[in-house]
Amino acid sequence: MSQAATPWCPRVTVACIVNAGERYLMVEEEVAGRVVYNQPAGHLEEGESLVQAAARETLEETGWTVAVRHLVGIYRWRSHEHGEVVLRFAFAAQALHHDAARPLDVGIRRALWLDRRQIAALGDERLRSPLVLASIDAWLAGRRLPLDVLEDLPGVAPCA
């Protein structure tokens, strides 16, 4: 007899590629005792859409209100931090307004704007994941998917 399998649930995350000219909005954060760089990113929460999560995470981590415009890519990757599979939805967003007085999420040291060369120069050890450059490069290559490719159906149940 076989045992009932535990449902597999990847960590669903969102990230925003926010550009101003040739610079990209990044966060410097402390993760597991290291200082790393990432796009504004985080976990999807119960009851919100992927687009809502991307805008919320960007605001919480940077103080920037953004308008999410396009889906750039969906990435599946096994994290070297915790060993679990991450399913990341990367979006392109337009910066609308910055609230410099807004406190940033715990662990976020600061938000900053870097160009692609500066981001690449940080090296693999200082980037939170390879997803950072992969999504920027997809955006630079012109990948822009309409947001209506994402559809929430009724009855979506969270992972146990």
Coordinates of N, CA and C in Angstrom, one line a residue, residues 8-142:
W8 N 2.6 19.0 -2.8 CA 3.8 19.8 -3.0 C 3.4 21.2 -3.3
C9 N 3.9 22.2 -2.6 CA 3.6 23.5 -2.9 C 4.9 24.4 -3.0
P10 N 5.2 24.9 -4.1 CA 6.3 25.7 -4.3 C 6.1 27.1 -3.6
R11 N 7.1 27.8 -3.2 CA 7.0 29.1 -2.7 C 6.7 30.0 -3.9
V12 N 5.5 30.7 -3.8 CA 5.2 31.6 -4.9 C 5.6 33.0 -4.5
T13 N 6.5 33.5 -5.4 CA 7.0 34.9 -5.1 C 6.7 35.8 -6.3
V14 N 6.8 37.1 -6.1 CA 6.6 38.1 -7.1 C 7.8 39.0 -7.0
A15 N 8.1 39.7 -8.2 CA 9.2 40.7 -8.2 C 8.8 41.7 -9.2
C16 N 9.3 42.9 -9.0 CA 9.1 44.0 -10.0 C 10.4 44.5 -10.5
I17 N 10.4 44.6 -11.8 CA 11.5 45.3 -12.5 C 11.0 46.7 -12.8
V18 N 11.6 47.7 -12.0 CA 11.2 49.1 -12.2 C 12.4 49.8 -12.7
N19 N 12.2 50.4 -13.9 CA 13.4 51.1 -14.4 C 13.1 52.6 -14.5
A20 N 14.2 53.4 -14.5 CA 14.2 54.8 -14.7 C 15.4 55.0 -15.7
G21 N 15.1 55.1 -16.9 CA 16.2 55.2 -17.9 C 16.9 53.9 -17.9
E22 N 18.2 53.9 -17.7 CA 19.0 52.7 -17.7 C 19.2 52.1 -16.2
R23 N 18.6 52.7 -15.3 CA 18.7 52.2 -13.9 C 17.5 51.4 -13.4
Y24 N 17.7 50.5 -12.5 CA 16.7 49.6 -12.0 C 16.6 49.8 -10.5
L25 N 15.4 49.8 -10.0 CA 15.1 49.8 -8.5 C 15.5 48.5 -7.9
M26 N 16.4 48.6 -6.9 CA 16.9 47.4 -6.2 C 16.7 47.6 -4.7
V27 N 16.8 46.5 -4.0 CA 16.9 46.6 -2.5 C 18.2 46.0 -2.0
E28 N 18.7 46.5 -1.0 CA 19.8 46.0 -0.3 C 19.2 45.4 1.0
E29 N 19.4 44.1 1.2 CA 18.7 43.5 2.3 C 19.6 42.5 3.0
E30 N 19.3 42.2 4.3 CA 20.0 41.2 5.1 C 19.2 39.9 5.1
V31 N 19.8 38.8 4.6 CA 19.2 37.5 4.6 C 20.1 36.5 5.1
A32 N 19.7 35.8 6.1 CA 20.5 34.8 6.7 C 22.0 35.2 7.0
G33 N 22.1 36.4 7.6 CA 23.4 37.0 8.0 C 24.2 37.6 6.9
R34 N 23.7 37.6 5.7 CA 24.4 38.2 4.5 C 23.7 39.4 4.0
V35 N 24.4 40.3 3.4 CA 23.8 41.5 2.7 C 23.8 41.1 1.3
V36 N 22.6 41.1 0.7 CA 22.4 40.8 -0.7 C 21.5 41.8 -1.4
Y37 N 21.5 41.8 -2.7 CA 20.7 42.7 -3.6 C 19.7 41.9 -4.4
N38 N 18.5 42.6 -4.5 CA 17.4 41.9 -5.1 C 16.5 43.0 -5.7
Q39 N 15.6 42.6 -6.6 CA 14.5 43.5 -7.0 C 13.6 43.5 -5.8
P40 N 12.7 44.5 -5.8 CA 11.6 44.4 -4.8 C 10.9 43.1 -5.0
A41 N 10.8 42.3 -4.0 CA 10.2 41.0 -4.2 C 9.7 40.4 -2.9
G42 N 8.8 39.5 -3.0 CA 8.3 38.8 -1.8 C 7.3 37.8 -2.1
H43 N 6.6 37.3 -1.1 CA 5.6 36.2 -1.2 C 4.2 36.6 -1.5
L44 N 3.5 35.9 -2.3 CA 2.1 36.0 -2.5 C 1.4 35.7 -1.2
E45 N 0.5 36.6 -0.9 CA -0.3 36.3 0.3 C -1.7 35.9 0.0
E46 N -2.3 35.2 0.9 CA -3.7 34.7 0.7 C -4.6 35.8 0.4
G47 N -5.5 35.7 -0.6 CA -6.5 36.6 -1.0 C -6.1 37.7 -1.9
E48 N -4.8 37.8 -2.3 CA -4.4 38.8 -3.3 C -4.0 38.2 -4.6
S49 N -4.1 39.0 -5.6 CA -3.6 38.6 -6.9 C -2.1 38.8 -7.0
L50 N -1.5 38.1 -8.1 CA -0.1 38.3 -8.3 C 0.3 39.7 -8.5
V51 N -0.5 40.4 -9.3 CA -0.2 41.9 -9.6 C -0.3 42.7 -8.3
Q52 N -1.3 42.4 -7.5 CA -1.5 43.2 -6.2 C -0.3 42.9 -5.3
A53 N 0.2 41.6 -5.3 CA 1.3 41.2 -4.4 C 2.6 42.0 -4.9
A54 N 2.8 42.1 -6.2 CA 4.0 42.7 -6.7 C 4.0 44.2 -6.4
A55 N 2.9 44.9 -6.5 CA 2.8 46.3 -6.2 C 3.0 46.5 -4.6
R56 N 2.4 45.6 -3.8 CA 2.5 45.7 -2.4 C 3.9 45.5 -1.9
E57 N 4.6 44.5 -2.4 CA 5.9 44.2 -2.0 C 6.9 45.3 -2.4
T58 N 6.7 45.9 -3.6 CA 7.5 47.0 -4.0 C 7.3 48.2 -3.1
L59 N 6.1 48.5 -2.7 CA 5.9 49.6 -1.8 C 6.5 49.3 -0.4
E60 N 6.3 48.1 0.1 CA 6.8 47.8 1.4 C 8.3 47.8 1.5
E61 N 9.0 47.4 0.4 CA 10.4 47.3 0.4 C 11.2 48.5 0.0
T62 N 10.5 49.4 -0.7 CA 11.2 50.6 -1.3 C 10.5 51.9 -1.0
G63 N 9.3 51.9 -0.6 CA 8.5 53.2 -0.5 C 8.0 53.7 -1.8
W64 N 8.2 53.0 -2.9 CA 7.7 53.4 -4.2 C 6.3 52.8 -4.5
T65 N 5.4 53.6 -4.9 CA 4.1 53.2 -5.4 C 4.3 53.0 -6.9
V66 N 3.9 51.8 -7.4 CA 4.1 51.5 -8.8 C 2.9 51.0 -9.5
A67 N 2.8 51.2 -10.8 CA 1.8 50.6 -11.6 C 2.4 49.4 -12.4
V68 N 1.9 48.2 -12.1 CA 2.4 47.0 -12.7 C 1.8 47.0 -14.2
R69 N 2.7 46.9 -15.2 CA 2.3 47.0 -16.6 C 2.3 45.7 -17.4
H70 N 3.3 44.9 -17.1 CA 3.5 43.7 -17.9 C 4.0 42.5 -17.0
L71 N 3.8 41.3 -17.5 CA 4.4 40.1 -17.0 C 5.7 39.9 -17.8
V72 N 6.8 39.8 -17.2 CA 8.1 39.6 -17.9 C 8.4 38.1 -18.0
G73 N 8.2 37.4 -17.0 CA 8.5 36.0 -17.0 C 8.1 35.2 -15.8
I74 N 8.0 33.9 -15.9 CA 7.7 33.0 -14.8 C 8.9 32.1 -14.7
Y75 N 9.5 32.1 -13.5 CA 10.8 31.4 -13.3 C 10.6 30.3 -12.2
R76 N 11.1 29.1 -12.4 CA 11.1 28.1 -11.4 C 12.6 27.8 -11.1
W77 N 12.9 27.9 -9.8 CA 14.3 27.8 -9.3 C 14.3 27.2 -7.9
R78 N 15.3 26.4 -7.7 CA 15.5 25.8 -6.3 C 16.5 26.8 -5.6
S79 N 16.0 27.3 -4.5 CA 16.7 28.3 -3.7 C 17.9 27.6 -3.0
H80 N 19.0 28.3 -3.0 CA 20.2 27.8 -2.3 C 20.1 28.2 -0.8
E81 N 19.2 29.1 -0.5 CA 19.0 29.6 0.9 C 18.3 28.5 1.8
H82 N 17.2 28.0 1.2 CA 16.3 27.1 2.0 C 16.1 25.8 1.3
G83 N 16.6 25.6 0.1 CA 16.4 24.3 -0.7 C 15.1 24.1 -1.3
E84 N 14.1 25.0 -1.1 CA 12.8 24.7 -1.7 C 12.7 25.4 -3.1
V85 N 11.7 24.9 -3.8 CA 11.5 25.4 -5.2 C 10.7 26.7 -5.0
V86 N 11.2 27.7 -5.8 CA 10.5 29.0 -5.8 C 9.9 29.1 -7.2
L87 N 8.7 29.6 -7.3 CA 8.0 29.9 -8.5 C 7.8 31.4 -8.5
R88 N 8.6 32.1 -9.3 CA 8.7 33.6 -9.3 C 8.0 34.2 -10.5
F89 N 7.1 35.1 -10.3 CA 6.5 35.9 -11.3 C 7.1 37.2 -11.3
A90 N 7.8 37.6 -12.4 CA 8.5 38.8 -12.6 C 7.7 39.8 -13.4
F91 N 7.5 41.0 -12.9 CA 6.6 42.0 -13.6 C 7.5 43.2 -13.9
A92 N 7.1 43.9 -15.0 CA 7.6 45.2 -15.2 C 6.6 46.2 -14.7
A93 N 7.1 47.2 -14.0 CA 6.3 48.2 -13.3 C 6.8 49.6 -13.6
Q94 N 5.9 50.6 -13.5 CA 6.3 52.0 -13.7 C 6.2 52.7 -12.3
A95 N 7.3 53.4 -12.0 CA 7.3 54.1 -10.7 C 6.4 55.3 -10.8
L96 N 5.6 55.5 -9.8 CA 4.6 56.6 -9.8 C 4.9 57.7 -8.7
H97 N 5.2 57.2 -7.5 CA 5.4 58.1 -6.4 C 6.3 57.5 -5.3
H98 N 7.1 58.3 -4.7 CA 8.0 57.8 -3.7 C 7.7 58.4 -2.4
D99 N 7.5 57.6 -1.3 CA 7.3 58.1 0.0 C 8.6 57.9 0.8
A100 N 9.5 58.9 0.9 CA 10.8 58.7 1.5 C 10.6 58.5 3.0
A101 N 9.5 58.9 3.6 CA 9.3 58.7 5.1 C 8.8 57.4 5.4
R102 N 8.3 56.6 4.5 CA 7.7 55.3 4.8 C 8.8 54.3 5.3
P103 N 8.5 53.7 6.5 CA 9.5 52.7 6.9 C 9.5 51.5 6.0
L104 N 10.7 50.9 5.8 CA 10.8 49.8 4.9 C 10.7 48.5 5.7
D105 N 10.4 47.4 5.0 CA 10.2 46.1 5.6 C 11.5 45.7 6.5
V106 N 11.2 44.9 7.5 CA 12.3 44.4 8.3 C 13.3 43.7 7.4
G107 N 14.6 44.0 7.6 CA 15.7 43.3 6.8 C 16.1 44.1 5.6
I108 N 15.3 45.1 5.2 CA 15.6 45.9 4.1 C 16.5 47.1 4.6
R109 N 17.7 47.2 4.1 CA 18.6 48.3 4.5 C 18.3 49.6 3.8
R110 N 18.1 49.4 2.5 CA 17.8 50.6 1.7 C 17.3 50.2 0.3
A111 N 16.7 51.1 -0.4 CA 16.4 51.0 -1.8 C 17.4 51.9 -2.6
L112 N 17.8 51.4 -3.8 CA 18.7 52.1 -4.6 C 18.5 51.8 -6.0
W113 N 19.0 52.7 -6.9 CA 18.9 52.6 -8.3 C 20.3 52.2 -8.9
L114 N 20.3 51.1 -9.6 CA 21.6 50.7 -10.2 C 21.4 50.3 -11.7
D115 N 22.4 50.5 -12.5 CA 22.3 50.1 -13.9 C 22.6 48.6 -14.0
R116 N 22.4 48.0 -15.2 CA 22.6 46.6 -15.3 C 24.1 46.2 -15.1
R117 N 25.0 47.0 -15.5 CA 26.4 46.8 -15.3 C 26.8 46.7 -13.8
Q118 N 26.2 47.7 -13.1 CA 26.5 47.7 -11.6 C 25.9 46.5 -11.0
I119 N 24.7 46.1 -11.4 CA 24.0 44.9 -10.8 C 24.9 43.6 -11.1
A120 N 25.3 43.5 -12.4 CA 26.1 42.3 -12.7 C 27.4 42.3 -12.0
A121 N 28.0 43.5 -11.7 CA 29.3 43.6 -11.0 C 29.2 43.2 -9.6
L122 N 28.0 43.1 -9.0 CA 27.8 42.6 -7.6 C 28.3 41.2 -7.5
G123 N 28.1 40.4 -8.6 CA 28.5 39.0 -8.6 C 27.4 38.1 -8.0
D124 N 27.5 36.8 -8.3 CA 26.6 35.8 -7.9 C 26.4 35.8 -6.3
E125 N 27.6 36.0 -5.7 CA 27.5 35.9 -4.2 C 26.8 37.1 -3.5
R126 N 26.6 38.2 -4.2 CA 25.9 39.3 -3.6 C 24.5 39.5 -4.2
L127 N 24.2 38.8 -5.2 CA 22.8 38.9 -5.7 C 22.0 37.8 -5.0
R128 N 20.8 38.1 -4.6 CA 19.9 37.2 -3.9 C 19.7 35.9 -4.6
S129 N 19.6 36.0 -6.0 CA 19.4 34.8 -6.8 C 19.7 35.2 -8.2
P130 N 19.9 34.1 -9.1 CA 20.1 34.4 -10.5 C 18.9 34.9 -11.2
L131 N 17.8 34.9 -10.5 CA 16.5 35.5 -11.1 C 16.6 37.0 -11.3
V132 N 17.4 37.6 -10.6 CA 17.6 39.1 -10.7 C 18.0 39.5 -12.1
L133 N 19.1 39.0 -12.5 CA 19.6 39.3 -13.9 C 18.8 38.6 -15.0
A134 N 18.3 37.4 -14.7 CA 17.5 36.7 -15.7 C 16.3 37.5 -16.1
S135 N 15.6 38.1 -15.1 CA 14.4 38.9 -15.4 C 14.8 40.2 -16.0
I136 N 15.8 40.9 -15.6 CA 16.2 42.1 -16.2 C 16.6 41.9 -17.7
D137 N 17.3 40.8 -17.9 CA 17.7 40.5 -19.3 C 16.5 40.2 -20.2
A138 N 15.5 39.5 -19.6 CA 14.3 39.3 -20.4 C 13.6 40.6 -20.7
W139 N 13.6 41.5 -19.7 CA 12.9 42.8 -20.0 C 13.7 43.6 -21.0
L140 N 15.0 43.6 -20.9 CA 15.9 44.2 -21.9 C 15.7 43.7 -23.3
A141 N 15.4 42.4 -23.4 CA 15.2 41.7 -24.7 C 13.8 42.0 -25.3
G142 N 13.0 42.7 -24.5 CA 11.7 43.1 -25.0 C 10.6 42.2 -24.6

